[in-house]
Amino acid sequence: MPEIEADTGSVEVVTDSPERTQQLGENIGRLIQPGDVICLSGELGAGKTTLAKGIGHGWGAVEVVTSPTFVFVNEYTRADGGRLYHADAYRLKDAADAESIALADILSDMTSTVLIEWPERVKTYLPEARLWVELMWESEGVRRIRVQGVGARYDSFLEAVSKA
Ligand code: ADP
Ligand code: MG
C-alpha cells in the first residue's frame, strides 16, 4: 500500500483504485476477531462498501446473504460457522430508528464481528472500543483512508495493519 504513515493510534493509507481499497480491506479482514466493531465513515461514493467487501473476503466469507432477521444488514458466513454482520445505517434518520435494525442485538453478540456504514447516525449504540475508519474522496480514483483504533484491543490491530 502506498503512503503509510503510522502515528499514535492511527494509520493512513492512500489508495489509487477500488482494487487497492479492497486489498486494504482484505488485510483488515484477516485481523478481525469475534466481538470487534468496525465503523466505516465517509460520504456517498467514498468507498465504504468496497472496503467492506474486501474485509469480508479477507475474513474468509464463503457466502453473503441478506440477513433473515435484520433489515439493512447483510450476514457474511464462514465455513467454521463464524458470522460477520455488515450493517448500513444510511437510511436511518436517528438513533431511535436503529431499533428497527436491532443494532443493539447485533452489537451485543460477542461471537460475531460487526461492520457498520454511516456509524455517526447510530453513535449512541456503538461501544466505546471500536475501530474507526474514515474514507475521504481525494480525486477521481483516489481515496484517503484513515484507520483509528479506540481501545487497547486495537493497538496491536493497527500495528498489524501498518505492517501488512
Ligand atoms: P460508499 O459505500 O462509501 O458509498 P462504494 O464503495 O459503494 O462507496 O463506491 C465507491 C465508488 O468509488 C465505486 O464506484 C468505486 O469504483 C469508486 N472508486 C474509485 N476509486 C476508488 C478507490 N480508490 N477506493 C474505493 N472506491 C473507489
Ligand atoms: Mg455503501
mmCIF file of C-alpha atoms and ligand atoms in Angstrom:
data_model
loop_
_atom_site.group_PDB
_atom_site.id
_atom_site.type_symbol
_atom_site.label_atom_id
_atom_site.label_comp_id
_atom_site.label_asym_id
_atom_site.label_seq_id
_atom_site.Cartn_x
_atom_site.Cartn_y
_atom_site.Cartn_z
ATOM 1 C CA MET A 1 0.000 0.000 0.000
ATOM 2 C CA PRO A 2 1.378 3.427 -0.837
ATOM 3 C CA GLU A 3 1.903 6.202 1.683
ATOM 4 C CA ILE A 4 1.501 4.557 5.023
ATOM 5 C CA GLU A 5 2.022 6.871 7.949
ATOM 6 C CA ALA A 6 1.673 5.374 11.352
ATOM 7 C CA ASP A 7 1.433 7.735 14.298
ATOM 8 C CA THR A 8 -0.207 7.499 17.666
ATOM 9 C CA GLY A 9 -3.333 5.438 17.317
ATOM 10 C CA SER A 10 -3.929 5.777 13.609
ATOM 11 C CA VAL A 11 -2.728 4.574 10.244
ATOM 12 C CA GLU A 12 -3.332 6.451 6.997
ATOM 13 C CA VAL A 13 -3.333 4.921 3.556
ATOM 14 C CA VAL A 14 -3.929 6.490 0.146
ATOM 15 C CA THR A 15 -5.355 4.073 -2.407
ATOM 16 C CA ASP A 16 -5.419 4.828 -6.127
ATOM 17 C CA SER A 17 -8.035 2.290 -7.207
ATOM 18 C CA PRO A 18 -11.042 0.358 -5.891
ATOM 19 C CA GLU A 19 -8.886 -2.787 -6.050
ATOM 20 C CA ARG A 20 -6.336 -1.185 -3.721
ATOM 21 C CA THR A 21 -9.080 -0.276 -1.280
ATOM 22 C CA GLN A 22 -10.348 -3.828 -1.439
ATOM 23 C CA GLN A 23 -6.811 -5.089 -0.723
ATOM 24 C CA LEU A 24 -6.617 -2.908 2.354
ATOM 25 C CA GLY A 25 -9.962 -4.363 3.384
ATOM 26 C CA GLU A 26 -8.611 -7.881 2.947
ATOM 27 C CA ASN A 27 -5.697 -7.056 5.249
ATOM 28 C CA ILE A 28 -8.118 -5.726 7.843
ATOM 29 C CA GLY A 29 -10.393 -8.727 7.355
ATOM 30 C CA ARG A 30 -7.599 -11.152 8.167
ATOM 31 C CA LEU A 31 -7.104 -9.449 11.533
ATOM 32 C CA ILE A 32 -10.628 -9.135 12.845
ATOM 33 C CA GLN A 33 -11.890 -11.254 15.702
ATOM 34 C CA PRO A 34 -15.273 -12.000 17.239
ATOM 35 C CA GLY A 35 -16.518 -9.002 19.196
ATOM 36 C CA ASP A 36 -14.748 -6.417 17.035
ATOM 37 C CA VAL A 37 -16.739 -3.411 15.854
ATOM 38 C CA ILE A 38 -15.527 -1.659 12.722
ATOM 39 C CA CYS A 39 -17.053 1.684 11.778
ATOM 40 C CA LEU A 40 -16.828 2.828 8.150
ATOM 41 C CA SER A 41 -17.336 6.561 7.894
ATOM 42 C CA GLY A 42 -17.368 8.727 4.774
ATOM 43 C CA GLU A 43 -19.553 10.360 2.143
ATOM 44 C CA LEU A 44 -21.513 8.511 -0.548
ATOM 45 C CA GLY A 45 -19.049 7.024 -3.011
ATOM 46 C CA ALA A 46 -16.118 7.267 -0.605
ATOM 47 C CA GLY A 47 -15.583 3.521 -0.836
ATOM 48 C CA LYS A 48 -17.140 2.148 2.376
ATOM 49 C CA THR A 49 -18.905 -0.752 0.674
ATOM 50 C CA THR A 50 -15.839 -1.506 -1.453
ATOM 51 C CA LEU A 51 -13.737 -1.707 1.708
ATOM 52 C CA ALA A 52 -16.388 -3.793 3.462
ATOM 53 C CA LYS A 53 -16.375 -6.329 0.628
ATOM 54 C CA GLY A 54 -12.608 -6.629 0.953
ATOM 55 C CA ILE A 55 -12.934 -7.091 4.711
ATOM 56 C CA GLY A 56 -15.471 -9.872 4.157
ATOM 57 C CA HIS A 57 -13.174 -11.540 1.668
ATOM 58 C CA GLY A 58 -10.098 -11.318 3.924
ATOM 59 C CA TRP A 59 -12.127 -12.610 6.848
ATOM 60 C CA GLY A 60 -12.922 -15.693 4.786
ATOM 61 C CA ALA A 61 -16.570 -15.250 3.892
ATOM 62 C CA VAL A 62 -17.966 -18.079 1.816
ATOM 63 C CA GLU A 63 -21.387 -16.534 1.434
ATOM 64 C CA VAL A 64 -23.079 -13.157 1.748
ATOM 65 C CA VAL A 65 -26.789 -13.147 2.462
ATOM 66 C CA THR A 66 -29.338 -10.529 3.325
ATOM 67 C CA SER A 67 -29.995 -11.000 6.997
ATOM 68 C CA PRO A 68 -33.129 -13.057 7.535
ATOM 69 C CA THR A 69 -33.669 -11.238 10.822
ATOM 70 C CA PHE A 70 -32.435 -7.698 10.407
ATOM 71 C CA VAL A 71 -33.296 -5.066 7.821
ATOM 72 C CA PHE A 72 -30.334 -3.186 6.265
ATOM 73 C CA VAL A 73 -27.950 -5.882 7.463
ATOM 74 C CA ASN A 74 -26.020 -8.418 5.421
ATOM 75 C CA GLU A 75 -24.593 -11.506 7.034
ATOM 76 C CA TYR A 76 -21.295 -12.951 5.860
ATOM 77 C CA THR A 77 -20.854 -16.556 6.876
ATOM 78 C CA ARG A 78 -17.738 -18.665 7.108
ATOM 79 C CA ALA A 79 -17.157 -22.410 6.896
ATOM 80 C CA ASP A 80 -16.356 -22.587 10.637
ATOM 81 C CA GLY A 81 -19.721 -21.042 11.493
ATOM 82 C CA GLY A 82 -18.284 -17.566 12.153
ATOM 83 C CA ARG A 83 -20.513 -14.597 11.424
ATOM 84 C CA LEU A 84 -19.736 -11.102 10.197
ATOM 85 C CA TYR A 85 -22.538 -8.551 10.110
ATOM 86 C CA HIS A 86 -22.443 -5.676 7.639
ATOM 87 C CA ALA A 87 -24.942 -3.006 8.603
ATOM 88 C CA ASP A 88 -25.742 0.168 6.680
ATOM 89 C CA ALA A 89 -27.306 2.960 8.721
ATOM 90 C CA TYR A 90 -27.683 5.331 5.746
ATOM 91 C CA ARG A 91 -31.452 5.251 5.731
ATOM 92 C CA LEU A 92 -31.800 5.600 9.455
ATOM 93 C CA LYS A 93 -32.935 9.054 10.463
ATOM 94 C CA ASP A 94 -31.869 8.851 14.079
ATOM 95 C CA ALA A 95 -30.747 6.521 16.828
ATOM 96 C CA ALA A 96 -34.325 5.573 17.692
ATOM 97 C CA ASP A 97 -34.631 4.261 14.168
ATOM 98 C CA ALA A 98 -31.746 1.924 14.909
ATOM 99 C CA GLU A 99 -34.211 -0.165 16.911
ATOM 100 C CA SER A 100 -35.670 -1.203 13.593
ATOM 101 C CA ILE A 101 -32.465 -2.934 12.549
ATOM 102 C CA ALA A 102 -31.943 -4.371 16.032
ATOM 103 C CA LEU A 103 -28.482 -2.883 16.036
ATOM 104 C CA ALA A 104 -28.091 -3.337 19.781
ATOM 105 C CA ASP A 105 -28.688 -7.077 19.395
ATOM 106 C CA ILE A 106 -26.033 -7.365 16.739
ATOM 107 C CA LEU A 107 -23.529 -5.294 18.702
ATOM 108 C CA SER A 108 -24.035 -7.263 21.886
ATOM 109 C CA ASP A 109 -23.407 -10.574 20.138
ATOM 110 C CA MET A 110 -19.763 -11.087 21.114
ATOM 111 C CA THR A 111 -19.428 -14.184 18.949
ATOM 112 C CA SER A 112 -19.644 -12.131 15.779
ATOM 113 C CA THR A 113 -17.980 -9.107 14.219
ATOM 114 C CA VAL A 114 -19.845 -6.001 13.048
ATOM 115 C CA LEU A 115 -19.067 -3.652 10.163
ATOM 116 C CA ILE A 116 -21.179 -0.554 10.052
ATOM 117 C CA GLU A 117 -21.527 2.105 7.370
ATOM 118 C CA TRP A 118 -22.742 5.602 8.414
ATOM 119 C CA PRO A 119 -21.824 4.901 12.066
ATOM 120 C CA GLU A 120 -22.310 8.529 13.116
ATOM 121 C CA ARG A 121 -26.056 8.059 12.643
ATOM 122 C CA VAL A 122 -26.167 5.448 15.390
ATOM 123 C CA LYS A 123 -23.346 6.662 17.589
ATOM 124 C CA THR A 124 -25.222 6.178 20.854
ATOM 125 C CA TYR A 125 -25.438 2.452 20.140
ATOM 126 C CA LEU A 126 -21.746 1.973 19.473
ATOM 127 C CA PRO A 127 -19.375 0.594 22.071
ATOM 128 C CA GLU A 128 -16.566 2.835 23.310
ATOM 129 C CA ALA A 129 -13.943 0.411 21.983
ATOM 130 C CA ARG A 130 -14.063 0.317 18.202
ATOM 131 C CA LEU A 131 -12.082 0.634 15.044
ATOM 132 C CA TRP A 132 -12.989 3.848 13.271
ATOM 133 C CA VAL A 133 -12.221 4.016 9.554
ATOM 134 C CA GLU A 134 -12.621 7.354 7.792
ATOM 135 C CA LEU A 135 -12.729 7.261 3.991
ATOM 136 C CA MET A 136 -12.123 10.522 2.160
ATOM 137 C CA TRP A 137 -12.550 11.305 -1.521
ATOM 138 C CA GLU A 138 -9.269 12.786 -2.774
ATOM 139 C CA SER A 139 -9.833 12.782 -6.527
ATOM 140 C CA GLU A 140 -11.232 10.539 -9.233
ATOM 141 C CA GLY A 141 -9.969 7.068 -8.348
ATOM 142 C CA VAL A 142 -8.076 8.181 -5.260
ATOM 143 C CA ARG A 143 -9.185 7.846 -1.637
ATOM 144 C CA ARG A 144 -7.504 8.665 1.662
ATOM 145 C CA ILE A 145 -8.334 6.116 4.328
ATOM 146 C CA ARG A 146 -7.561 6.697 7.985
ATOM 147 C CA VAL A 147 -7.826 3.772 10.357
ATOM 148 C CA GLN A 148 -8.093 4.745 14.000
ATOM 149 C CA GLY A 149 -8.345 2.462 16.992
ATOM 150 C CA VAL A 150 -10.182 3.307 20.178
ATOM 151 C CA GLY A 151 -9.377 0.827 22.958
ATOM 152 C CA ALA A 152 -6.392 -1.363 23.785
ATOM 153 C CA ARG A 153 -7.613 -4.214 21.593
ATOM 154 C CA TYR A 154 -6.983 -2.139 18.504
ATOM 155 C CA ASP A 155 -3.413 -1.036 19.290
ATOM 156 C CA SER A 156 -1.997 -4.362 18.151
ATOM 157 C CA PHE A 157 -4.537 -4.367 15.341
ATOM 158 C CA LEU A 158 -3.217 -1.075 13.956
ATOM 159 C CA GLU A 159 0.345 -2.249 14.242
ATOM 160 C CA ALA A 160 -0.545 -5.289 12.148
ATOM 161 C CA VAL A 161 -2.412 -3.181 9.581
ATOM 162 C CA SER A 162 0.560 -0.864 9.160
ATOM 163 C CA LYS A 163 2.863 -3.855 8.633
ATOM 164 C CA ALA A 164 0.545 -5.576 6.144
HETATM 165 P P1 ADP B 1 -19.825 4.019 -0.376
HETATM 166 O O1 ADP B 1 -20.233 2.700 0.212
HETATM 167 O O2 ADP B 1 -18.892 4.791 0.515
HETATM 168 O O3 ADP B 1 -20.991 4.859 -0.820
HETATM 169 P P2 ADP B 1 -18.886 2.464 -2.652
HETATM 170 O O4 ADP B 1 -17.802 1.561 -2.193
HETATM 171 O O5 ADP B 1 -20.241 1.883 -2.827
HETATM 172 O O6 ADP B 1 -18.940 3.747 -1.675
HETATM 173 O O7 ADP B 1 -18.480 3.154 -4.014
HETATM 174 C C1 ADP B 1 -17.229 3.729 -4.238
HETATM 175 C C2 ADP B 1 -17.136 4.119 -5.703
HETATM 176 O O8 ADP B 1 -15.931 4.824 -5.953
HETATM 177 C C3 ADP B 1 -17.131 2.897 -6.597
HETATM 178 O O9 ADP B 1 -17.837 3.196 -7.777
HETATM 179 C C4 ADP B 1 -15.653 2.711 -6.901
HETATM 180 O O10 ADP B 1 -15.414 2.067 -8.137
HETATM 181 C C5 ADP B 1 -15.156 4.150 -6.917
HETATM 182 N N1 ADP B 1 -13.731 4.317 -6.573
HETATM 183 C C6 ADP B 1 -12.833 4.972 -7.299
HETATM 184 N N2 ADP B 1 -11.626 4.977 -6.730
HETATM 185 C C7 ADP B 1 -11.751 4.289 -5.578
HETATM 186 C C8 ADP B 1 -10.823 3.950 -4.539
HETATM 187 N N3 ADP B 1 -9.524 4.323 -4.563
HETATM 188 N N4 ADP B 1 -11.309 3.247 -3.494
HETATM 189 C C9 ADP B 1 -12.601 2.872 -3.460
HETATM 190 N N5 ADP B 1 -13.524 3.161 -4.397
HETATM 191 C C10 ADP B 1 -13.105 3.870 -5.473
HETATM 192 MG MG MG B 2 -22.127 1.940 0.816
#
